[in-house]
PDB file of C-alpha atoms in Angstrom:
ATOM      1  CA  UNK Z   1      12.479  25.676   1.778  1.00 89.00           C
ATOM      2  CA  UNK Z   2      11.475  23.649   4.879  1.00 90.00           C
ATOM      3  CA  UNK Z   3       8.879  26.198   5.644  1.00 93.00           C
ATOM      4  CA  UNK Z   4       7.588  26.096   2.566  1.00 93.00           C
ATOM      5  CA  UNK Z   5       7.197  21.888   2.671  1.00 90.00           C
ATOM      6  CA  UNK Z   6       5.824  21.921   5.783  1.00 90.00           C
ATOM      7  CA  UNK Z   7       3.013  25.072   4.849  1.00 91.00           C
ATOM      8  CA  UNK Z   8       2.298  22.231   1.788  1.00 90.00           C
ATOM      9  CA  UNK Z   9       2.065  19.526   3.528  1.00 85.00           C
ATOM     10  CA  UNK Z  10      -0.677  21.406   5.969  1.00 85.00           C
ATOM     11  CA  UNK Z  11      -2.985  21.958   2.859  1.00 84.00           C
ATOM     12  CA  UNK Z  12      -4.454  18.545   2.202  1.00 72.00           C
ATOM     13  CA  UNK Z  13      -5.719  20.016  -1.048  1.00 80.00           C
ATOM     14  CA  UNK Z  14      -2.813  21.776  -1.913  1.00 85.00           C
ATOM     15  CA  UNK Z  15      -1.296  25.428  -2.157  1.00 91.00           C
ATOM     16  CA  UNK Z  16      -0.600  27.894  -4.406  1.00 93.00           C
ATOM     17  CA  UNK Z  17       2.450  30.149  -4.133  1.00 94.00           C
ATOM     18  CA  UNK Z  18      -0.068  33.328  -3.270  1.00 94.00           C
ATOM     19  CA  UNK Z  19      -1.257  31.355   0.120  1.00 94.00           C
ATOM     20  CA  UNK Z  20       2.032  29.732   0.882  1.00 95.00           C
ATOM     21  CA  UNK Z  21       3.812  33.847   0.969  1.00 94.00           C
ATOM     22  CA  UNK Z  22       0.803  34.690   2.865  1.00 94.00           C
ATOM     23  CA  UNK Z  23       1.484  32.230   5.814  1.00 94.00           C
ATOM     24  CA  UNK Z  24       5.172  32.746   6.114  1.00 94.00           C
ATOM     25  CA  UNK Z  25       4.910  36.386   5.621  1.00 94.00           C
ATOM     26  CA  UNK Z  26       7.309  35.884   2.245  1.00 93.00           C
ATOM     27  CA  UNK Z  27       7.512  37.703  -0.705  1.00 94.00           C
ATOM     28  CA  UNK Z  28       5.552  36.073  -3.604  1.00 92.00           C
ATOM     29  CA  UNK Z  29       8.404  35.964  -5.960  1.00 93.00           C
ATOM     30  CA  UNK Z  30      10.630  34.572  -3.269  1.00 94.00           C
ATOM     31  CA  UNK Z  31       8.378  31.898  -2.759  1.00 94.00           C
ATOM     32  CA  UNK Z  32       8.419  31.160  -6.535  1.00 93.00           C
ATOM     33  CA  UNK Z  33      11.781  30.815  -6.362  1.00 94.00           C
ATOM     34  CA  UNK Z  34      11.706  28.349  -3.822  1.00 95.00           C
ATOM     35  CA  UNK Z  35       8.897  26.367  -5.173  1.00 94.00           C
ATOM     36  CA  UNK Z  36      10.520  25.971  -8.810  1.00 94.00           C
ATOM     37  CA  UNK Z  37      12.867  24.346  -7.049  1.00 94.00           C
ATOM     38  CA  UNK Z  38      11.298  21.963  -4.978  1.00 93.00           C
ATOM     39  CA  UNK Z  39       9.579  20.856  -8.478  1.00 92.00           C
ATOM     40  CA  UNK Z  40      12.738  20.485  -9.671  1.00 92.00           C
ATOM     41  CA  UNK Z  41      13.925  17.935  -7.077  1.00 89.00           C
ATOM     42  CA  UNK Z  42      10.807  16.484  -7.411  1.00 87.00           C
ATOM     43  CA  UNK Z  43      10.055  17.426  -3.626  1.00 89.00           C
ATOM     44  CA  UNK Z  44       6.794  19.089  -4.830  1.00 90.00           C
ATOM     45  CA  UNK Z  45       4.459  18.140  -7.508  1.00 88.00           C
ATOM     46  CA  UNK Z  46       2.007  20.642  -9.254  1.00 89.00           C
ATOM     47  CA  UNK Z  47      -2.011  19.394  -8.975  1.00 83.00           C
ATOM     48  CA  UNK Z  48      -4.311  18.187 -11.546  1.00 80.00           C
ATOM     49  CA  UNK Z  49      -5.450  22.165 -11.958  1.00 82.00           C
ATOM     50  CA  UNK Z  50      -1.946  23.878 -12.600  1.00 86.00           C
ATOM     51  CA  UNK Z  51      -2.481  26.092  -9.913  1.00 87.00           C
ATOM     52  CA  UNK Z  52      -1.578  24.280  -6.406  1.00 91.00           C
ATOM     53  CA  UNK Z  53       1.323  22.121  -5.595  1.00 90.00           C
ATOM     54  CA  UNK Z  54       1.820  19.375  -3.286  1.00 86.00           C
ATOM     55  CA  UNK Z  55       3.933  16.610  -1.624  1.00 84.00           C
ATOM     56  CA  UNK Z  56       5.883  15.451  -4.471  1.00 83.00           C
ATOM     57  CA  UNK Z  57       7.212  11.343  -4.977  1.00 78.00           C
ATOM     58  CA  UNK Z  58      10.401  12.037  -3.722  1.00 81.00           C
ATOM     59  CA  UNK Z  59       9.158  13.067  -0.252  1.00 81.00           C
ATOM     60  CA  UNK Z  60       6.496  10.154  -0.370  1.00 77.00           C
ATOM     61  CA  UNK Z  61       9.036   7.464  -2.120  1.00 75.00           C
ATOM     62  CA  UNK Z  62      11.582   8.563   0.717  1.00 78.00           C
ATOM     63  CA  UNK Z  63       9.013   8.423   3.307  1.00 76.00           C
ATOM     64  CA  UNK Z  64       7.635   5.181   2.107  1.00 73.00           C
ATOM     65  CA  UNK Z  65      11.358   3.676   2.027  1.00 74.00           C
ATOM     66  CA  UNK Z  66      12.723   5.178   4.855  1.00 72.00           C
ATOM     67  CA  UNK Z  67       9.403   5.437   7.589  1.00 76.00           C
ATOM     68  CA  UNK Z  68       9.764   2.587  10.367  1.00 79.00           C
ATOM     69  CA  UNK Z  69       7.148   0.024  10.893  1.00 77.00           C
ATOM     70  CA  UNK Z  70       5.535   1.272  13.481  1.00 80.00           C
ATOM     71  CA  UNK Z  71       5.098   4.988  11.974  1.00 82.00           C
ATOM     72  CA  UNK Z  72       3.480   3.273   9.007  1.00 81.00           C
ATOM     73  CA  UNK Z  73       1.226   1.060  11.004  1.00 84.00           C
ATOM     74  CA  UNK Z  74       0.327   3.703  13.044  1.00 85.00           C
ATOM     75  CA  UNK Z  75      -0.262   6.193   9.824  1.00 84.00           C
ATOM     76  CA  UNK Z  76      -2.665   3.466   8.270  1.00 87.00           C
ATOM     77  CA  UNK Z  77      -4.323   1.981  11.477  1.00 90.00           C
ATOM     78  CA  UNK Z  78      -7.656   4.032  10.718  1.00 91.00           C
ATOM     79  CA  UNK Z  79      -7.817   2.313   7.304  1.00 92.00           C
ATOM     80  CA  UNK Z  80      -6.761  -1.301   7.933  1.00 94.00           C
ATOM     81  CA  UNK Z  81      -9.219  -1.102  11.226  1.00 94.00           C
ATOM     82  CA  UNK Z  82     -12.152  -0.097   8.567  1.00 95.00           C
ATOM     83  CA  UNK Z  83     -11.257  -2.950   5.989  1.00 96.00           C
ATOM     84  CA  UNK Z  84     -10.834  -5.336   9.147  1.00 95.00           C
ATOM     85  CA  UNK Z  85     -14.588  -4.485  10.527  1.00 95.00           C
ATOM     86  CA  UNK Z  86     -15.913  -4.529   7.006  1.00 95.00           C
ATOM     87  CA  UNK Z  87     -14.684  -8.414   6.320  1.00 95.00           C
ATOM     88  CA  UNK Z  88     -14.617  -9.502   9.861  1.00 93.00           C
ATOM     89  CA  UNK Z  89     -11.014 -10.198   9.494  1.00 94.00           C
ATOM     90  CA  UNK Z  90      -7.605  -9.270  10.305  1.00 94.00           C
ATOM     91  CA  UNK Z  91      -6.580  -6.577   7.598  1.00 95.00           C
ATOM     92  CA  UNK Z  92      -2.515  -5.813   6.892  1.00 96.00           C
ATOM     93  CA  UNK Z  93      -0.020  -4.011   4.861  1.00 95.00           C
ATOM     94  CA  UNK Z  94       3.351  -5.128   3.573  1.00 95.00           C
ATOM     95  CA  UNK Z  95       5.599  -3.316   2.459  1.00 93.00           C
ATOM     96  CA  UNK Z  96       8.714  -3.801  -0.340  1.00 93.00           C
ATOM     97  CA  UNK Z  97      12.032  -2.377   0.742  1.00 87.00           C
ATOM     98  CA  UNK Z  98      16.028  -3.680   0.358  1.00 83.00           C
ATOM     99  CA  UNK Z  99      14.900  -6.637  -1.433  1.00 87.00           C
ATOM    100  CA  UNK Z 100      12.473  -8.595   0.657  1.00 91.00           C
ATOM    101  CA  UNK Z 101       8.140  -8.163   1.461  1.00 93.00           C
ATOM    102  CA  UNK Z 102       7.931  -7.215   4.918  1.00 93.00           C
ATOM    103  CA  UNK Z 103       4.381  -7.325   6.749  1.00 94.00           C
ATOM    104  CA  UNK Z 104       4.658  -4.067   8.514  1.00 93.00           C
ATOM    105  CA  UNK Z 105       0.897  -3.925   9.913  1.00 92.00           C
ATOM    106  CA  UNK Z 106      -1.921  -6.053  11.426  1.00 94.00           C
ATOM    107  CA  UNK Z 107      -5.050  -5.044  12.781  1.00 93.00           C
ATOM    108  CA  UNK Z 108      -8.532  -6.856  13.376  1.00 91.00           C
ATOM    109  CA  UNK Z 109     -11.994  -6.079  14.333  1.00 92.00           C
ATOM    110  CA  UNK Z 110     -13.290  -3.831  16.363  1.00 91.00           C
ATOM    111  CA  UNK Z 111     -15.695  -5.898  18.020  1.00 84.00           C
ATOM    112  CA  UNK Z 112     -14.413  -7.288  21.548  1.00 77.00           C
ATOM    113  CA  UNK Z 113     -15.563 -11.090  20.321  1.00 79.00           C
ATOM    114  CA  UNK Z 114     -14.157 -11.276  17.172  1.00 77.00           C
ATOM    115  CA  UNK Z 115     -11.844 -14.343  16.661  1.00 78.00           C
ATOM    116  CA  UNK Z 116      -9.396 -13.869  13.415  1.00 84.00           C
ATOM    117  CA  UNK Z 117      -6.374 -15.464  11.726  1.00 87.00           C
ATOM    118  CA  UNK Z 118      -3.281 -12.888  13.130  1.00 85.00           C
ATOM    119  CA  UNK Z 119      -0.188 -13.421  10.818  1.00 86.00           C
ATOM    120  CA  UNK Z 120       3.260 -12.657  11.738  1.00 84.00           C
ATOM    121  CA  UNK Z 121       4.732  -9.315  11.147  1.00 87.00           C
ATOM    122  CA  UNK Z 122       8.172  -9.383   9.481  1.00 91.00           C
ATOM    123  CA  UNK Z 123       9.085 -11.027   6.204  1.00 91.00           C
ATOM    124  CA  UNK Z 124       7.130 -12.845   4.001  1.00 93.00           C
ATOM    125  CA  UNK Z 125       7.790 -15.803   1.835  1.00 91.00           C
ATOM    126  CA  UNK Z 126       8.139 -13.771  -1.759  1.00 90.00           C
ATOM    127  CA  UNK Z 127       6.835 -16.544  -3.736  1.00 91.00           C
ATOM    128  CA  UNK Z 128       3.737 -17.513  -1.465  1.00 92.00           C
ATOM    129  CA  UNK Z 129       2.483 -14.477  -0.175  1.00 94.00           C
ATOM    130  CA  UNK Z 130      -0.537 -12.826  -1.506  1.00 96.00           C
ATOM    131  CA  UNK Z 131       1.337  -9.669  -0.617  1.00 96.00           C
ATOM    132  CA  UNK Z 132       4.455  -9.952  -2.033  1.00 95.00           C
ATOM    133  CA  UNK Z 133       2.526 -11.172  -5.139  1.00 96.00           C
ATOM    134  CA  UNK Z 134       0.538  -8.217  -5.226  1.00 96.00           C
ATOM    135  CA  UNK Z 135       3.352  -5.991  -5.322  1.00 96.00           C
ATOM    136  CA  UNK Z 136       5.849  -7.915  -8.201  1.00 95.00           C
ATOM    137  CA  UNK Z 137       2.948  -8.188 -10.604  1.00 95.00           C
ATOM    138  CA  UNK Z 138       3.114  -4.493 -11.191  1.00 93.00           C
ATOM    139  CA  UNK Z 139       7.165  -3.900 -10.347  1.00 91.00           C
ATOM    140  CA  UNK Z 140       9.566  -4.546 -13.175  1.00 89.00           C
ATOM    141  CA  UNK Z 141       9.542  -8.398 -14.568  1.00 89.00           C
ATOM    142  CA  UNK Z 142      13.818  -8.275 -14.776  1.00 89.00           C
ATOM    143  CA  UNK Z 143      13.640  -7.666 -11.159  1.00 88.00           C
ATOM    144  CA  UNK Z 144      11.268  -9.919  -9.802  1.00 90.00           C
ATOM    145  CA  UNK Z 145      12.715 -12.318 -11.358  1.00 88.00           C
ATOM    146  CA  UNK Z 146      16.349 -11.752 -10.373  1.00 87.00           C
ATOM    147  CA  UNK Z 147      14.978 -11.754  -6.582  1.00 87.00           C
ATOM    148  CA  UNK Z 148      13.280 -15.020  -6.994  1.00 85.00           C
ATOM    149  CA  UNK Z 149      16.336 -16.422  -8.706  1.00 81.00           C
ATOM    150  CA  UNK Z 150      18.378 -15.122  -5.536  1.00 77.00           C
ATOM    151  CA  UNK Z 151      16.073 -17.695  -3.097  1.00 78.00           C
ATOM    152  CA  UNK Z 152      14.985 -21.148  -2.959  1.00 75.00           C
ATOM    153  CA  UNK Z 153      11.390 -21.594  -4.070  1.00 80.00           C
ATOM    154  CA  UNK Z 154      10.718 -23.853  -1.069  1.00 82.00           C
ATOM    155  CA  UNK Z 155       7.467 -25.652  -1.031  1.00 86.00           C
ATOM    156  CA  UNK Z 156       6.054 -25.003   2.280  1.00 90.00           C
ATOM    157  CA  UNK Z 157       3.168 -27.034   1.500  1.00 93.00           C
ATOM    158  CA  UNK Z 158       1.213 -28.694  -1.183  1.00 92.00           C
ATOM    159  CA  UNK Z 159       0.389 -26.126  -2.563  1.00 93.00           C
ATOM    160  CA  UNK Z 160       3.340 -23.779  -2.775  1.00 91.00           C
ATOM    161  CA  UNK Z 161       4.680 -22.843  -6.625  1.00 89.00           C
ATOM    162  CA  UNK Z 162       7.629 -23.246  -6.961  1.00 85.00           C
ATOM    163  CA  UNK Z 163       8.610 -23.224 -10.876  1.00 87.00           C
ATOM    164  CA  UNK Z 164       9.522 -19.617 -12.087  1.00 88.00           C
ATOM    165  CA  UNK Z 165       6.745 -20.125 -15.207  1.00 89.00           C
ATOM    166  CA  UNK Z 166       4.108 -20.954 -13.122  1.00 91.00           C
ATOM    167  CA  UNK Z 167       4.610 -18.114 -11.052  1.00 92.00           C
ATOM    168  CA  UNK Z 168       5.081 -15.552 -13.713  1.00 93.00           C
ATOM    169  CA  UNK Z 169       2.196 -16.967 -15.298  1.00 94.00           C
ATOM    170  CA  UNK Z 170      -0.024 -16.388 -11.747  1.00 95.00           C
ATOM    171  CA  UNK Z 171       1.627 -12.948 -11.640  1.00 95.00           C
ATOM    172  CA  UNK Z 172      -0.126 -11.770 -15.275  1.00 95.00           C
ATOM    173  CA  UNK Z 173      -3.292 -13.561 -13.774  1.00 95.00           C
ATOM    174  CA  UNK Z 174      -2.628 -10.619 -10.937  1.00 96.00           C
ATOM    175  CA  UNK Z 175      -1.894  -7.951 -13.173  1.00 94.00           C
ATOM    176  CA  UNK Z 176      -5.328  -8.686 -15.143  1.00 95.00           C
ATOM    177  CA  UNK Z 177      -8.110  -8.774 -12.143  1.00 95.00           C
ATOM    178  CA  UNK Z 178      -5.758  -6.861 -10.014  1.00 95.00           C
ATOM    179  CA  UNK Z 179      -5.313  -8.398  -6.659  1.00 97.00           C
ATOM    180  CA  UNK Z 180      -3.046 -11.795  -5.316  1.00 97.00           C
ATOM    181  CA  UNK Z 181      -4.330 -14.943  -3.636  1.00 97.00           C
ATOM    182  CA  UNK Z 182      -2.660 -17.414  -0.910  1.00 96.00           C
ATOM    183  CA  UNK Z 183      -4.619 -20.427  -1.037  1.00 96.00           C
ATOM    184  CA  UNK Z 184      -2.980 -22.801   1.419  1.00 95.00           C
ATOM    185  CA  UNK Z 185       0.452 -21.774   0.408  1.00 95.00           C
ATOM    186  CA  UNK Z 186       1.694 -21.147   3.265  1.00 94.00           C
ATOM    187  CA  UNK Z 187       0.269 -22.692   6.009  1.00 93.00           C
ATOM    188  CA  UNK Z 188      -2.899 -25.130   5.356  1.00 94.00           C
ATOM    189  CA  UNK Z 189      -6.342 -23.726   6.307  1.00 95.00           C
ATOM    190  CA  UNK Z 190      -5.281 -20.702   5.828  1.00 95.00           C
ATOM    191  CA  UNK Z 191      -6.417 -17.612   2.806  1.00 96.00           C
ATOM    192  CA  UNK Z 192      -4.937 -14.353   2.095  1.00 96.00           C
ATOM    193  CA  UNK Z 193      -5.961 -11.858  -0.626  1.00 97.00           C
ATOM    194  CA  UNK Z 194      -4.112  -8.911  -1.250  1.00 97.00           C
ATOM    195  CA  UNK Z 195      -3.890  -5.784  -3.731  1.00 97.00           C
ATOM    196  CA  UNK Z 196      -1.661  -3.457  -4.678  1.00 96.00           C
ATOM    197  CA  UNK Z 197      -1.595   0.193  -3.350  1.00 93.00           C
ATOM    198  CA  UNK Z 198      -0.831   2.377  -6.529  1.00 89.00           C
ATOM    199  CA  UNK Z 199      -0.338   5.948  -6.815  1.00 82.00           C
ATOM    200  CA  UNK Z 200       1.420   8.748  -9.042  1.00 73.00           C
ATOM    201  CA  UNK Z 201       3.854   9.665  -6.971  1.00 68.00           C
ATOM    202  CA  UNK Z 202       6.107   6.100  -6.224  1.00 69.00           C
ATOM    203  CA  UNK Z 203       6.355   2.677  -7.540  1.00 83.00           C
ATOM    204  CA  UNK Z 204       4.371  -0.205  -6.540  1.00 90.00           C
ATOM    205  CA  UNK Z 205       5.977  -0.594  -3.068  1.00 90.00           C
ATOM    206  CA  UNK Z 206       2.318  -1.057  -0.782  1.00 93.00           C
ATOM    207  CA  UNK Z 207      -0.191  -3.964  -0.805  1.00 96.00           C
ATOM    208  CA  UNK Z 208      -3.094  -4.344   1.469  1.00 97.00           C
ATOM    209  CA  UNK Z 209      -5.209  -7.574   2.198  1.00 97.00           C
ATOM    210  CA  UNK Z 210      -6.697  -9.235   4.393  1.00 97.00           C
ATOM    211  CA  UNK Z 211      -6.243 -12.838   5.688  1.00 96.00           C
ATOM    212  CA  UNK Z 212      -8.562 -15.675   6.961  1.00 95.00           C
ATOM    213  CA  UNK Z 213      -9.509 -19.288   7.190  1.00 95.00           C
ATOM    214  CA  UNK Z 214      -9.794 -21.220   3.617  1.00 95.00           C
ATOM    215  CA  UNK Z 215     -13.380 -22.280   5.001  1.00 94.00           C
ATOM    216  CA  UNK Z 216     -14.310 -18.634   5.092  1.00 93.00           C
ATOM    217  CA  UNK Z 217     -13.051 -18.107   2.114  1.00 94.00           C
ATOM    218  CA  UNK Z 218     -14.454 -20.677   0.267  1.00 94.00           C
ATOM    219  CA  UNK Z 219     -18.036 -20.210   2.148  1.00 94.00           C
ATOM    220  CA  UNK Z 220     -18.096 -16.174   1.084  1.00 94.00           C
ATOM    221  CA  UNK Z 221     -15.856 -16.323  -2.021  1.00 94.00           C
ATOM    222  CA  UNK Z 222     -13.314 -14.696  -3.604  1.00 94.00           C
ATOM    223  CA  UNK Z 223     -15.773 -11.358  -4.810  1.00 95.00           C
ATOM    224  CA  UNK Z 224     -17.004 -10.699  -1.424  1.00 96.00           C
ATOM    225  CA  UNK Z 225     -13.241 -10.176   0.058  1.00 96.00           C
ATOM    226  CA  UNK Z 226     -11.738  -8.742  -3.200  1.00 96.00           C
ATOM    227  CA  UNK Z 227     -14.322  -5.850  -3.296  1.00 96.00           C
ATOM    228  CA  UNK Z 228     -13.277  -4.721   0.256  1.00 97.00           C
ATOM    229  CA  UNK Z 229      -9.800  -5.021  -0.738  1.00 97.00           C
ATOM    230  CA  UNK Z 230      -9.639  -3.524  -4.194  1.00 96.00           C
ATOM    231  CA  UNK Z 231     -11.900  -0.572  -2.598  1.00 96.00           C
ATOM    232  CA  UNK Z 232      -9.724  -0.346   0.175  1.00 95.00           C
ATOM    233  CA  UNK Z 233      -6.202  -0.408  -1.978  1.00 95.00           C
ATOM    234  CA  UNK Z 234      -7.925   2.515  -4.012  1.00 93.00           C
ATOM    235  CA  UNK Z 235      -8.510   4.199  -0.666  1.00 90.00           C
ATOM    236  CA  UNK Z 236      -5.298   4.100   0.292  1.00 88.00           C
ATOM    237  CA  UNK Z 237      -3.703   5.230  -3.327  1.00 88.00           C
ATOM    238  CA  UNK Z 238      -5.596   8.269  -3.242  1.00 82.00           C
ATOM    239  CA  UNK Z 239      -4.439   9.654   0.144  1.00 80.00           C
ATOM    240  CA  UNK Z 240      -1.342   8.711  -0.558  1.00 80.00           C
ATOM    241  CA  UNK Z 241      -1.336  10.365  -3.467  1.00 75.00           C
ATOM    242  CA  UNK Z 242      -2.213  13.214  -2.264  1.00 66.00           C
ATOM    243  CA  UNK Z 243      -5.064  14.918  -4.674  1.00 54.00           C
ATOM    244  CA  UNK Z 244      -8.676  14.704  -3.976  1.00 46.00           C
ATOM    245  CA  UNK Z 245      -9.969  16.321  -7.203  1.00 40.00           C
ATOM    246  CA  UNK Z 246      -9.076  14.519 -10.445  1.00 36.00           C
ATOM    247  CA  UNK Z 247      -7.894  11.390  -8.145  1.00 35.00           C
ATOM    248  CA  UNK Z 248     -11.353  10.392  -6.648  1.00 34.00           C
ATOM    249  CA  UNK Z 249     -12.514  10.798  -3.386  1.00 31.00           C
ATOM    250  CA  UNK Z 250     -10.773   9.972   0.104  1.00 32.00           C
ATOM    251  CA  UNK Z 251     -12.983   7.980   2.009  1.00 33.00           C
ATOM    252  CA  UNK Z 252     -13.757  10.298   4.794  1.00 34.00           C
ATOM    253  CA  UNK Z 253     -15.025   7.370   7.260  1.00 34.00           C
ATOM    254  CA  UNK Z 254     -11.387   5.674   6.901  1.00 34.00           C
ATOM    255  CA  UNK Z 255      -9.907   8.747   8.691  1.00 34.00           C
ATOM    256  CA  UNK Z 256     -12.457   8.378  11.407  1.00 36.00           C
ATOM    257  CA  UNK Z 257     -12.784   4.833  12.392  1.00 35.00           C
ATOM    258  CA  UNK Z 258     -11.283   3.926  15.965  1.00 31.00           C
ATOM    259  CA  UNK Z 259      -8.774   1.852  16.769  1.00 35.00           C
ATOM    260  CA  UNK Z 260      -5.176   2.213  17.098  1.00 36.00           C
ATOM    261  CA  UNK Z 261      -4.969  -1.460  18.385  1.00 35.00           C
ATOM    262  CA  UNK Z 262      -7.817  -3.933  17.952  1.00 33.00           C
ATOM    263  CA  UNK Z 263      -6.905  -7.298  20.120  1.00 31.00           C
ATOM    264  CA  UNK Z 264      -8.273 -10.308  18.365  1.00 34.00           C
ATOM    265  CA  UNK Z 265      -8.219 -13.685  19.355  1.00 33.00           C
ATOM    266  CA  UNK Z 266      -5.499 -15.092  17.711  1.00 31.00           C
TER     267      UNK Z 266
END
């Protein structure tokens, strides 16, 4: 059965049970044997055309879960390096796992001169963060809210909510264009926008954004770094996902951009 993941997980457009018994040398209704059961445990998942299978969500919601920082950050470098070059910006990911947001990747510009805001990996203020927005407007409302009620909405600045209403309320604003803002909640001067990574194979448990100086923000807008961000979340929920056809189209330039660690002045 562990031959038979791994032959899937080498076909990034999936397999079908004729090509998997080909490359181990198996007999086809063995390997139909073994593949009805992967479905089963929801390790595989058949695609869009009936035929092939692939990575199922329990490999990707394990994976997801269970993958340290630095594997992530170094799976999604090509794509937060693209986002960061588009905007001109730092780009990250955070991730939701036992209970908190944790910002698991940062990367910025290319270009040699760029200066960018750099946030702080680690944990992220749940009811501030553009991130940790993004990711609780589409989780279950019970639960967010039995996490926030867990914490003390602190006000880190002006601008900080901190009444459970007024949050839920910004949440459905999230849920309806479909991406988070931090304006100044966190630290003044400072802008983050963030969207949620969704796919068919987990829950909501990915956002990506991008963060910057309110000026910046203010002097391009809130379309110019949404667009980047909303394009870039889709991006992202596609590979993840797994299918090309029926799924849209990975963005083949995102698997080729450089970078593995862009230096920015911080």
């Amino acid at each position: 059965m562990s031959r038979v993941l791994q032959a899937v997980a080498r076909a990034p457009e999936g397999a079908t049970r004729a090509t998997i018994a080909k490359e181990l040398d198996l007999p086809t209704s063995t390997v139909h044997r073994m593949v009805q059961s992967l479905l089963s445990l929801e390790f595989l998942d058949v695609g869009p055309n009936g035929e092939t299978v692939h990575i199922g969500p329990a490999i990707v919601d394990a994976a997801l879960r269970g993958s340290q920082p630095s594997t992530l950050s170094a799976a999604l470098a090509p794509y937060l390096t693209q986002l960061a070059d588009r905007v001109g910006e730092s780009a990250f990911v955070s991730r939701f796992n036992q209970n908190q947001v944790e910002l698991i990747a940062v990367y910025g510009p290319t270009r040699a001169d760029a200066a960018y805001v750099h946030p702080a990996r680690g944990p992220v203020p749940l009811h501030a963060c553009s991130s940790a927005k993004a990711i609780f407007a589409f989780r279950d409302r019970a639960q967010v809210q039995q996490l926030l009620q867990e914490i003390h909405l602190e006000g880190l600045t002006a601008n900080t909510v901190s009444d459970l209403r007024e949050y839920f309320a910004e949440l459905d604003e999230v849920r309806f264009r479909g991406y988070a803002e931090c304006r100044e909640e966190i630290t003044r001067g400072v802008y983050s926008i963030a969207a949620p990574v969704e796919t068919r194979l987990s829950d909501v448990r990915l956002s990506i954004g991008v963060t910057t100086l309110i000026s910046r923000a203010n002097d391009l807008g809130t379309d110019f770094f949404a667009k980047h961000v909303l394009d870039m979340a889709r991006t992202l929920g596609t590979v993840i996902s797994g299918y090309r056809d029926g799924y849209g189209l990975v963005t083949e330039s995102a698997k080729s951009s450089a970078s593995d660690g862009a230096v920015g002045a911080e």
